[in-house]
Amino acid sequence: MPTEYLGTAAVAERAGLAVATVRSYILKGLLPDADVVITTPSGPLRGWSPETIDAWLASRPGRGARTDLHK
């Protein structure tokens, strides 16, 4: 059985974010590194395991959290 990975749209759905937000997070380095990258003529296709995304979600501060106030 092949391993299934979450693409950008599936990550957005799982995280409750817009696809554009996930793409922005990728560009800003705020999303974990992809578990798999497939090279295509139109650019890389990234995939994350559900476990990777779940761990990332569990480690994120709450909505509106001021992370710059903590040392």
Short mmCIF file of N, CA and C in Angstrom, two decimals:
data_model
loop_
_atom_site.label_atom_id
_atom_site.label_comp_id
_atom_site.label_asym_id
_atom_site.label_seq_id
_atom_site.Cartn_x
_atom_site.Cartn_y
_atom_site.Cartn_z
N MET A 1 0.83 -1.17 0.00
CA MET A 1 0.00 0.00 0.00
C MET A 1 0.88 1.24 0.00
N PRO A 2 0.64 2.21 -0.90
CA PRO A 2 1.48 3.40 -0.95
C PRO A 2 1.24 4.32 0.25
N THR A 3 2.27 5.07 0.58
CA THR A 3 2.16 6.06 1.65
C THR A 3 1.43 7.28 1.11
N GLU A 4 0.49 7.80 1.89
CA GLU A 4 -0.25 8.99 1.47
C GLU A 4 0.29 10.22 2.20
N TYR A 5 0.42 11.30 1.47
CA TYR A 5 0.87 12.56 2.01
C TYR A 5 -0.20 13.62 1.76
N LEU A 6 -0.16 14.66 2.58
CA LEU A 6 -1.09 15.77 2.43
C LEU A 6 -0.46 16.84 1.54
N GLY A 7 -1.19 17.27 0.53
CA GLY A 7 -0.75 18.38 -0.29
C GLY A 7 -1.15 19.69 0.37
N THR A 8 -0.86 20.79 -0.30
CA THR A 8 -1.13 22.11 0.26
C THR A 8 -2.60 22.29 0.63
N ALA A 9 -3.51 21.91 -0.24
CA ALA A 9 -4.94 22.08 0.03
C ALA A 9 -5.39 21.22 1.21
N ALA A 10 -4.87 20.01 1.31
CA ALA A 10 -5.23 19.12 2.42
C ALA A 10 -4.66 19.64 3.74
N VAL A 11 -3.45 20.21 3.72
CA VAL A 11 -2.88 20.82 4.92
C VAL A 11 -3.75 21.99 5.36
N ALA A 12 -4.16 22.81 4.41
CA ALA A 12 -5.02 23.95 4.73
C ALA A 12 -6.32 23.49 5.37
N GLU A 13 -6.94 22.47 4.81
CA GLU A 13 -8.19 21.96 5.36
C GLU A 13 -7.98 21.41 6.77
N ARG A 14 -6.93 20.65 6.97
CA ARG A 14 -6.66 20.03 8.27
C ARG A 14 -6.38 21.10 9.33
N ALA A 15 -5.71 22.18 8.92
CA ALA A 15 -5.31 23.23 9.86
C ALA A 15 -6.37 24.32 10.01
N GLY A 16 -7.40 24.28 9.16
CA GLY A 16 -8.42 25.33 9.21
C GLY A 16 -7.91 26.66 8.68
N LEU A 17 -7.03 26.58 7.69
CA LEU A 17 -6.43 27.77 7.08
C LEU A 17 -6.81 27.86 5.62
N ALA A 18 -6.63 29.01 5.02
CA ALA A 18 -6.81 29.17 3.59
C ALA A 18 -5.58 28.61 2.87
N VAL A 19 -5.77 28.13 1.67
CA VAL A 19 -4.65 27.61 0.87
C VAL A 19 -3.59 28.69 0.69
N ALA A 20 -4.01 29.92 0.47
CA ALA A 20 -3.06 31.02 0.29
C ALA A 20 -2.22 31.22 1.56
N THR A 21 -2.81 31.02 2.72
CA THR A 21 -2.07 31.14 3.98
C THR A 21 -1.02 30.05 4.09
N VAL A 22 -1.38 28.84 3.73
CA VAL A 22 -0.41 27.73 3.76
C VAL A 22 0.74 28.03 2.80
N ARG A 23 0.43 28.51 1.61
CA ARG A 23 1.49 28.85 0.65
C ARG A 23 2.40 29.94 1.21
N SER A 24 1.80 30.93 1.87
CA SER A 24 2.58 32.00 2.50
C SER A 24 3.48 31.43 3.59
N TYR A 25 2.94 30.51 4.40
CA TYR A 25 3.73 29.88 5.45
C TYR A 25 4.91 29.12 4.85
N ILE A 26 4.70 28.46 3.73
CA ILE A 26 5.79 27.74 3.07
C ILE A 26 6.89 28.72 2.68
N LEU A 27 6.52 29.82 2.04
CA LEU A 27 7.50 30.81 1.58
C LEU A 27 8.24 31.46 2.75
N LYS A 28 7.56 31.64 3.87
CA LYS A 28 8.17 32.28 5.04
C LYS A 28 8.90 31.29 5.94
N GLY A 29 8.82 29.99 5.62
CA GLY A 29 9.49 28.98 6.44
C GLY A 29 8.76 28.70 7.74
N LEU A 30 7.46 28.96 7.80
CA LEU A 30 6.68 28.74 9.01
C LEU A 30 6.05 27.36 9.08
N LEU A 31 6.08 26.65 7.99
CA LEU A 31 5.53 25.29 7.94
C LEU A 31 6.71 24.31 8.03
N PRO A 32 6.53 23.15 8.63
CA PRO A 32 7.65 22.19 8.66
C PRO A 32 8.10 21.83 7.24
N ASP A 33 9.34 21.41 7.13
CA ASP A 33 9.82 20.94 5.84
C ASP A 33 8.94 19.79 5.37
N ALA A 34 8.71 19.76 4.07
CA ALA A 34 7.89 18.69 3.50
C ALA A 34 8.58 17.35 3.70
N ASP A 35 7.78 16.33 3.90
CA ASP A 35 8.31 14.97 4.06
C ASP A 35 8.71 14.38 2.72
N VAL A 36 8.10 14.88 1.66
CA VAL A 36 8.40 14.41 0.32
C VAL A 36 8.25 15.58 -0.65
N VAL A 37 9.15 15.64 -1.64
CA VAL A 37 9.07 16.65 -2.69
C VAL A 37 9.18 15.94 -4.02
N ILE A 38 8.19 16.19 -4.87
CA ILE A 38 8.19 15.60 -6.21
C ILE A 38 8.47 16.73 -7.19
N THR A 39 9.49 16.55 -8.01
CA THR A 39 9.84 17.55 -9.00
C THR A 39 8.95 17.39 -10.22
N THR A 40 8.31 18.49 -10.60
CA THR A 40 7.45 18.50 -11.79
C THR A 40 7.89 19.65 -12.69
N PRO A 41 7.52 19.65 -13.96
CA PRO A 41 7.90 20.75 -14.84
C PRO A 41 7.38 22.10 -14.37
N SER A 42 6.25 22.11 -13.65
CA SER A 42 5.69 23.38 -13.20
C SER A 42 6.17 23.78 -11.80
N GLY A 43 7.05 23.00 -11.21
CA GLY A 43 7.59 23.33 -9.90
C GLY A 43 7.45 22.17 -8.94
N PRO A 44 8.01 22.31 -7.74
CA PRO A 44 7.97 21.22 -6.78
C PRO A 44 6.56 20.99 -6.24
N LEU A 45 6.24 19.75 -6.01
CA LEU A 45 4.98 19.35 -5.39
C LEU A 45 5.36 18.79 -4.03
N ARG A 46 4.91 19.46 -2.97
CA ARG A 46 5.29 19.09 -1.61
C ARG A 46 4.21 18.23 -0.96
N GLY A 47 4.65 17.36 -0.05
CA GLY A 47 3.72 16.53 0.69
C GLY A 47 4.17 16.36 2.12
N TRP A 48 3.22 16.37 3.03
CA TRP A 48 3.49 16.21 4.46
C TRP A 48 2.71 15.02 4.98
N SER A 49 3.30 14.29 5.89
CA SER A 49 2.56 13.20 6.52
C SER A 49 1.56 13.83 7.49
N PRO A 50 0.43 13.17 7.71
CA PRO A 50 -0.53 13.70 8.68
C PRO A 50 0.11 13.90 10.07
N GLU A 51 1.02 13.02 10.44
CA GLU A 51 1.70 13.13 11.73
C GLU A 51 2.55 14.40 11.82
N THR A 52 3.21 14.75 10.73
CA THR A 52 4.02 15.97 10.71
C THR A 52 3.14 17.19 10.93
N ILE A 53 2.02 17.24 10.24
CA ILE A 53 1.11 18.39 10.36
C ILE A 53 0.46 18.42 11.74
N ASP A 54 0.07 17.27 12.26
CA ASP A 54 -0.54 17.22 13.59
C ASP A 54 0.44 17.71 14.66
N ALA A 55 1.71 17.31 14.56
CA ALA A 55 2.73 17.77 15.51
C ALA A 55 2.94 19.27 15.39
N TRP A 56 2.95 19.79 14.17
CA TRP A 56 3.10 21.22 13.94
C TRP A 56 1.91 21.98 14.54
N LEU A 57 0.71 21.48 14.32
CA LEU A 57 -0.48 22.13 14.87
C LEU A 57 -0.45 22.13 16.40
N ALA A 58 0.00 21.05 16.98
CA ALA A 58 0.04 20.95 18.44
C ALA A 58 1.06 21.91 19.05
N SER A 59 2.08 22.27 18.29
CA SER A 59 3.14 23.14 18.81
C SER A 59 2.91 24.61 18.53
N ARG A 60 1.87 24.94 17.75
CA ARG A 60 1.60 26.33 17.41
C ARG A 60 0.96 27.06 18.58
N PRO A 61 1.32 28.35 18.76
CA PRO A 61 0.64 29.11 19.81
C PRO A 61 -0.81 29.36 19.41
N GLY A 62 -1.63 29.70 20.37
CA GLY A 62 -3.04 29.96 20.09
C GLY A 62 -3.23 31.16 19.18
N ARG A 63 -4.41 31.26 18.62
CA ARG A 63 -4.75 32.36 17.72
C ARG A 63 -4.56 33.70 18.45
N GLY A 64 -3.83 34.59 17.83
CA GLY A 64 -3.61 35.92 18.39
C GLY A 64 -2.55 35.97 19.48
N ALA A 65 -1.84 34.87 19.71
CA ALA A 65 -0.82 34.84 20.76
C ALA A 65 0.33 35.77 20.39
N ARG A 66 0.81 36.51 21.37
CA ARG A 66 1.93 37.41 21.18
C ARG A 66 3.21 36.68 21.55
N THR A 67 3.79 35.98 20.59
CA THR A 67 5.00 35.20 20.87
C THR A 67 6.21 36.09 21.10
N ASP A 68 6.13 37.37 20.70
CA ASP A 68 7.26 38.27 20.89
C ASP A 68 7.38 38.75 22.35
N LEU A 69 6.41 38.44 23.20
CA LEU A 69 6.43 38.88 24.58
C LEU A 69 7.08 37.88 25.51
N HIS A 70 7.35 36.67 25.02
CA HIS A 70 7.92 35.61 25.85
C HIS A 70 9.41 35.47 25.59
N LYS A 71 10.13 35.17 26.66
CA LYS A 71 11.58 34.97 26.51
C LYS A 71 11.89 33.52 26.42
#
